PDB file of C-alpha atoms in Angstrom:
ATOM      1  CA  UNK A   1       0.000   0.000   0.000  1.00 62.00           C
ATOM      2  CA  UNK A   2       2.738   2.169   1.188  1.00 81.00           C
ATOM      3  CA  UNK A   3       4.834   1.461  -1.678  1.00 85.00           C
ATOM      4  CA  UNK A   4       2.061   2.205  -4.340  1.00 78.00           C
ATOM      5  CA  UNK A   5       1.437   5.510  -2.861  1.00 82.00           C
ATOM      6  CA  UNK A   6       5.004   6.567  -3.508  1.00 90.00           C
ATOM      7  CA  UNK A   7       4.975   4.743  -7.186  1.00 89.00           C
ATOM      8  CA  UNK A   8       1.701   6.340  -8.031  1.00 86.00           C
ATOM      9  CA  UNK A   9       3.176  10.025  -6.701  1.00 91.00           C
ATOM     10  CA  UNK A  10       5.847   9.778  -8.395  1.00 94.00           C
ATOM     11  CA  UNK A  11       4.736   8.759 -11.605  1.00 91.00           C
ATOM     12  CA  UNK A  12       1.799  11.183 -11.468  1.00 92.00           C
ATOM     13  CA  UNK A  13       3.844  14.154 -10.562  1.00 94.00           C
ATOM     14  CA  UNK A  14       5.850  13.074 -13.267  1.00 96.00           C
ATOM     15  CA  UNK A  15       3.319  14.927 -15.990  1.00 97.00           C
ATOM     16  CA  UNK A  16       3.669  18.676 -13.648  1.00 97.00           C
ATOM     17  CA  UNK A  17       7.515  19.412 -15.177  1.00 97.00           C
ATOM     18  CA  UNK A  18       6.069  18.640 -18.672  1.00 97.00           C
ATOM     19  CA  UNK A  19       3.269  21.217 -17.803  1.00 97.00           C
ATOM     20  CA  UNK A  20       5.250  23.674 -16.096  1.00 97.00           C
ATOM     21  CA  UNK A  21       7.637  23.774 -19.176  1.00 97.00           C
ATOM     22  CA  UNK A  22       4.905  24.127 -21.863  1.00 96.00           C
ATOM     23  CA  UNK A  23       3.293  26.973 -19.460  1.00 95.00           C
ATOM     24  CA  UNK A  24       6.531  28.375 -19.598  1.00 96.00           C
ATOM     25  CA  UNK A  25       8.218  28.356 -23.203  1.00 96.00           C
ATOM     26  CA  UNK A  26       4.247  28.583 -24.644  1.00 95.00           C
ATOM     27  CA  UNK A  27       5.815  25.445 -26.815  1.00 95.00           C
ATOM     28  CA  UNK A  28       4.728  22.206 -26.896  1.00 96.00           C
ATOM     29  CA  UNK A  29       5.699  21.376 -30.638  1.00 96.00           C
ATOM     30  CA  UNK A  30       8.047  18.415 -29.599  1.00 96.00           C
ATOM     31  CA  UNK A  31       5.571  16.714 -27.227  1.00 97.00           C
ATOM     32  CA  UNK A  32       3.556  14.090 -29.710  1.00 97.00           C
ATOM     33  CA  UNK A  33      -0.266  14.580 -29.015  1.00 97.00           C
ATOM     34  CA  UNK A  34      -0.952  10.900 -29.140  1.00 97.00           C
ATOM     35  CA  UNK A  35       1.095  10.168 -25.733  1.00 97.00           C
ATOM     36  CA  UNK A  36      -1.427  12.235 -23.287  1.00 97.00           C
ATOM     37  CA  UNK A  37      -4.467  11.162 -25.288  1.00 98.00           C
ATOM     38  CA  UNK A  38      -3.301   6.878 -25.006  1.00 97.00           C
ATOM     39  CA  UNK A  39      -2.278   8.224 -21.223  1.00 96.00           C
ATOM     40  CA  UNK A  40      -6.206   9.836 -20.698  1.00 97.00           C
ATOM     41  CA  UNK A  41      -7.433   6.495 -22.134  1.00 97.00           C
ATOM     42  CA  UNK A  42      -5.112   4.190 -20.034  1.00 94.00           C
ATOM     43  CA  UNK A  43      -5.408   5.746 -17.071  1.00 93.00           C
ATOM     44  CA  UNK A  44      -9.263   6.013 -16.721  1.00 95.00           C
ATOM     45  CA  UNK A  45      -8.958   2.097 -17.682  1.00 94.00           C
ATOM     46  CA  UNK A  46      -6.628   1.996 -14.716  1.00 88.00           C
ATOM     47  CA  UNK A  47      -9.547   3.665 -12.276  1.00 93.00           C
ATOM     48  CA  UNK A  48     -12.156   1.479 -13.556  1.00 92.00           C
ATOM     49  CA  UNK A  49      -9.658  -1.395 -12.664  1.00 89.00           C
ATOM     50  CA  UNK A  50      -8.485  -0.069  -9.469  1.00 90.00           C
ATOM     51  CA  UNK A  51     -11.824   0.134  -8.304  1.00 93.00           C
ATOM     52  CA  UNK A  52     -12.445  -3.502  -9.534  1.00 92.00           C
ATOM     53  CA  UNK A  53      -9.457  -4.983  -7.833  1.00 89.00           C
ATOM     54  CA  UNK A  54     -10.607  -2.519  -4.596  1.00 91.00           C
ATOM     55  CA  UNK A  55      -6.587  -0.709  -4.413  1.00 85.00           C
ATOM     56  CA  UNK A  56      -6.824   2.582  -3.311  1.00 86.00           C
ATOM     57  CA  UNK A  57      -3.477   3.733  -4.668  1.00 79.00           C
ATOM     58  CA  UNK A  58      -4.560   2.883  -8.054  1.00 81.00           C
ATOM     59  CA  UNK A  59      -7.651   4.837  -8.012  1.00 91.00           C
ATOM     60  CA  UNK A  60      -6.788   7.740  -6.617  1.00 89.00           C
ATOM     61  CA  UNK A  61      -3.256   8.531  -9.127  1.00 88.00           C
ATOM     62  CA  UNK A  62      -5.033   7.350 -11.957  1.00 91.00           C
ATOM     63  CA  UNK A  63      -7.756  10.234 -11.259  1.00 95.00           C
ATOM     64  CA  UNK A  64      -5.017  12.770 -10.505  1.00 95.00           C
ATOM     65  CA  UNK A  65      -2.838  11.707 -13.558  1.00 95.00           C
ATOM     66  CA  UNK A  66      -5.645  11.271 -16.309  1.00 96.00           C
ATOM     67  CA  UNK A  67      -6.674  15.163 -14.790  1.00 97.00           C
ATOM     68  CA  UNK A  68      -3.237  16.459 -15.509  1.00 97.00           C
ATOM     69  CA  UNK A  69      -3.008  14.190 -19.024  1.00 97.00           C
ATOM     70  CA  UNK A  70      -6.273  16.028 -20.252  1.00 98.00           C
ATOM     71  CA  UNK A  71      -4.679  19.714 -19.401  1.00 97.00           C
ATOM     72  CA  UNK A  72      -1.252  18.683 -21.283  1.00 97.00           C
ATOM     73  CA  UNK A  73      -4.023  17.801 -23.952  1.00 97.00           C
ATOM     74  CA  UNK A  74      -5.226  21.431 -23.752  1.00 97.00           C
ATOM     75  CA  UNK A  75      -1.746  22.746 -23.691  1.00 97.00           C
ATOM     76  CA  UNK A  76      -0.886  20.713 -26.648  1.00 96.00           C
ATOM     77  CA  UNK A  77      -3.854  21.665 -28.656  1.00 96.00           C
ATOM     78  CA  UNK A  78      -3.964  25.827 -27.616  1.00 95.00           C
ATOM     79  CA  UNK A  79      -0.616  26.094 -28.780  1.00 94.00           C
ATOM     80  CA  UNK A  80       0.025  23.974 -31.665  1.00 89.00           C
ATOM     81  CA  UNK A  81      -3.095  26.579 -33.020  1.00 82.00           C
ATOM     82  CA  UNK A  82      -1.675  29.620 -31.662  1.00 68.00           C
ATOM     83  CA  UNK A  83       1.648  29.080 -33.688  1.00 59.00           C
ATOM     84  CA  UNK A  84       2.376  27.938 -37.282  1.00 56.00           C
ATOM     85  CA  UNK A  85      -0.044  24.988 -39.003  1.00 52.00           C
ATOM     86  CA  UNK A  86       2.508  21.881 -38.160  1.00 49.00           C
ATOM     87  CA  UNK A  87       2.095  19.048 -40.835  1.00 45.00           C
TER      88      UNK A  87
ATOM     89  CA  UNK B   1      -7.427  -8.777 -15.418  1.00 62.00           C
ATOM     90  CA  UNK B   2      -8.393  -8.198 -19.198  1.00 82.00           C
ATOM     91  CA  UNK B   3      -9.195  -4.793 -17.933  1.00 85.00           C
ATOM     92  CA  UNK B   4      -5.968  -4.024 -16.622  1.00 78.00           C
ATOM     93  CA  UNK B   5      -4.382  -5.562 -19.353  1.00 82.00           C
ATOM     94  CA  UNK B   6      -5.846  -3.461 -21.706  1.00 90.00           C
ATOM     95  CA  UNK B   7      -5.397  -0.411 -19.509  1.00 89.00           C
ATOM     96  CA  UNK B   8      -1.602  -1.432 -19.355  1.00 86.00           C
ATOM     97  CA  UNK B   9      -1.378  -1.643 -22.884  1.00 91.00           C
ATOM     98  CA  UNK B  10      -2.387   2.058 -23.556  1.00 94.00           C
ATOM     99  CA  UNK B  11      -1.026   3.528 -20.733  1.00 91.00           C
ATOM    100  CA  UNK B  12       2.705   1.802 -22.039  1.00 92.00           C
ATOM    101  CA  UNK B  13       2.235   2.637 -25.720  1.00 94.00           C
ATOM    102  CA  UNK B  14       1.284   5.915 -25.053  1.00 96.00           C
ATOM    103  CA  UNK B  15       5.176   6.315 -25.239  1.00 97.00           C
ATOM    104  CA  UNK B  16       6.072   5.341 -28.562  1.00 97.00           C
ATOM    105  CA  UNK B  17       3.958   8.117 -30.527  1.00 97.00           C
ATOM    106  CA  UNK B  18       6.802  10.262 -28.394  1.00 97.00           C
ATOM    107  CA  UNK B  19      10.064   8.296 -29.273  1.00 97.00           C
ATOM    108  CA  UNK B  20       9.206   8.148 -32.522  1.00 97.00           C
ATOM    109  CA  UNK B  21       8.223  11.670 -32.580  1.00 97.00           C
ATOM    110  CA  UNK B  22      11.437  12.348 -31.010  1.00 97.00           C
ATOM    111  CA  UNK B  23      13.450   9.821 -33.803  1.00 95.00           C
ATOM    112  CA  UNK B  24      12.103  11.144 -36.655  1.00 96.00           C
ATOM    113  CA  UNK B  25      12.454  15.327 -35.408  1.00 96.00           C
ATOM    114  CA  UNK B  26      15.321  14.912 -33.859  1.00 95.00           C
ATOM    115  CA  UNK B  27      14.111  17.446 -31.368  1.00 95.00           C
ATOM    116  CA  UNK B  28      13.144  16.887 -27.882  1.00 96.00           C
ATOM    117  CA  UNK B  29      13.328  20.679 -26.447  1.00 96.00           C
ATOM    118  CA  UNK B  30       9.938  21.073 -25.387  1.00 96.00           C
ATOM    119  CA  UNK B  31       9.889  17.424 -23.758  1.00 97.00           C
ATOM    120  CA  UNK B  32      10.974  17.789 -19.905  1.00 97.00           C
ATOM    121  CA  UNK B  33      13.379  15.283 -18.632  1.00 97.00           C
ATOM    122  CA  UNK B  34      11.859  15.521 -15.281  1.00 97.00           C
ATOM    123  CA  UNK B  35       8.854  13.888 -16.748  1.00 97.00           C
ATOM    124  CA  UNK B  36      10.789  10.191 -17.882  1.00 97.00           C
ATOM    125  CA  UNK B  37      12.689  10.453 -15.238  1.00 98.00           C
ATOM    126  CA  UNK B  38      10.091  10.404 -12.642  1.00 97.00           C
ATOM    127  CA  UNK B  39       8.556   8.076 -14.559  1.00 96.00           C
ATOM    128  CA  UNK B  40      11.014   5.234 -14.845  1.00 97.00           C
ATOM    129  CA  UNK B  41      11.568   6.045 -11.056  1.00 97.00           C
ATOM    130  CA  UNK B  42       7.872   5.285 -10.213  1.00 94.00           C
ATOM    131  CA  UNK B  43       7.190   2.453 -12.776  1.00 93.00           C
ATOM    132  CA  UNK B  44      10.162   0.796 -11.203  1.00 95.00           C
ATOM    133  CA  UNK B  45       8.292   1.078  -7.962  1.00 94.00           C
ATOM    134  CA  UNK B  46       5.094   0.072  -9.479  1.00 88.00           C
ATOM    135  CA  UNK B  47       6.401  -3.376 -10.715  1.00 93.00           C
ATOM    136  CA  UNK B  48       7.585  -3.894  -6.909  1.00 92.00           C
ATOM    137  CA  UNK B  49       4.072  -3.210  -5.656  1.00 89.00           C
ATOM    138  CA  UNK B  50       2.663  -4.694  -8.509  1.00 91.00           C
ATOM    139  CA  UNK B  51       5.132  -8.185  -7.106  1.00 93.00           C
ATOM    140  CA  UNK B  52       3.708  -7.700  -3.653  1.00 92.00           C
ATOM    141  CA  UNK B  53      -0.131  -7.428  -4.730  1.00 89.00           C
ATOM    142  CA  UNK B  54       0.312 -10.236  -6.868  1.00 91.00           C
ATOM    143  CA  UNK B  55      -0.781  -8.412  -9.936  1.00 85.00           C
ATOM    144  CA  UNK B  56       0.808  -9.384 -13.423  1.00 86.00           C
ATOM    145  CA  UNK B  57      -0.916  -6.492 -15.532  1.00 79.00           C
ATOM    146  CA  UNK B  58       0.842  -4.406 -13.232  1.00 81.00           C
ATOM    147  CA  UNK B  59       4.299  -5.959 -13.311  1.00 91.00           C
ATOM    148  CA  UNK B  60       4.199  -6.461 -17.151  1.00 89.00           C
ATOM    149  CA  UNK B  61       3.271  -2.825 -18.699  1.00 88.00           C
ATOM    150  CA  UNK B  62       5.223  -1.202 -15.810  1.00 91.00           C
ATOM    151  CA  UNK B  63       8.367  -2.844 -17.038  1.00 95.00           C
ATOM    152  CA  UNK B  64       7.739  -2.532 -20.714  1.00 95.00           C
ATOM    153  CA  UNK B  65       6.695   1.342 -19.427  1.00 95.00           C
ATOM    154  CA  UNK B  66      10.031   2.174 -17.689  1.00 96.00           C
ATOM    155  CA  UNK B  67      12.457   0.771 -20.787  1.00 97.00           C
ATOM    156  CA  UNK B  68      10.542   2.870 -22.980  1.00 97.00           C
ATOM    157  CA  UNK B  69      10.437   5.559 -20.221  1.00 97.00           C
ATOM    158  CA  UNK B  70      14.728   5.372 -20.283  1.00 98.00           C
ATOM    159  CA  UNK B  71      15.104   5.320 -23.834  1.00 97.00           C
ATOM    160  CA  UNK B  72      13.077   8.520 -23.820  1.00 97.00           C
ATOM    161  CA  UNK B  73      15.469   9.843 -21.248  1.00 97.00           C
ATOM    162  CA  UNK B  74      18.405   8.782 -23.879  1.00 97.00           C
ATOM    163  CA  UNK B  75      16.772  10.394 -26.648  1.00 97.00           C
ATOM    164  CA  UNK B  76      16.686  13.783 -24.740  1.00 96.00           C
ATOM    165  CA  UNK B  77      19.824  13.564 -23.034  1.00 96.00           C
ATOM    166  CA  UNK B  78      21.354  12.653 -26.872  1.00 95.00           C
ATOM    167  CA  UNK B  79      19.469  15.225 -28.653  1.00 94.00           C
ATOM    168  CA  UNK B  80      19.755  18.041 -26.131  1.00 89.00           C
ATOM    169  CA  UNK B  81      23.730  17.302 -25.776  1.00 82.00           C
ATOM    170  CA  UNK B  82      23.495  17.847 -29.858  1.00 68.00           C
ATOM    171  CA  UNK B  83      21.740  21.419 -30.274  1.00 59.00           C
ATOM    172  CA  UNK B  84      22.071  24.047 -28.892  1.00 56.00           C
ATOM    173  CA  UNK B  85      22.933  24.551 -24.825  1.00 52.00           C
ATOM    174  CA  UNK B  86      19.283  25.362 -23.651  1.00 49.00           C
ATOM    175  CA  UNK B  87      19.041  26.941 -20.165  1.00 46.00           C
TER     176      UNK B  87
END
């Protein structure tokens, strides 16, 4: 339990430097749309299962992580329009 | 189980849209390191939990997760030692 608090913290927290930076530089050109939309995906899947296999830890980073997977989304999609037409 | 499978399976390819991003630009600048990083740190913890729960969907796409996770770290590290010195 212990141990997939941590692992779930870290691995959610993990997705606030990538956010931080595209806040920052207003860029997110290099960062491949497809990863946070397969992470949204995933990691709702993950909930669903978390709550099937009753682990707490699961549940609750999923929720926070697919959250912060859906604003990278944003960030992604509000820039890429803002600046030049990428093919 | 087949959920979490299937969970596991998006969640872990969700990372190859980005390498391959990264291969074919040769550009990871607006990708933060912090982000694989934290994430081969916590996926490495994951597979332990996943060991002590007993939970092979866990242990699987966390491993897979984390080698793609490093080679993502290589790619920046390799690509940022390249270009220019960003600050």
């Amino acid at each position: 339990m212990a141990m997939g608090l941590v692992a779930g913290f870290l691995t959610t927290v993990s997705f606030i430097p990538q956010l931080i930076k595209g806040f920052r530089t207003g860029k997110m050109d290099d960062v491949s749309i497809s990863m946070p939309v397969l992470l949204s995906l995933g990691m709702g899947l993950w909930m669903l299962y978390g709550i099937g296999v009753d682990s707490i830890p699961v549940i609750i980073w999923n929720a926070v992580g697919l959250s912060l997977n859906v604003i990278m989304i944003g960030l992604k999609v509000h820039y890429g329009r803002r600046s030049h037409p990428s093919k």
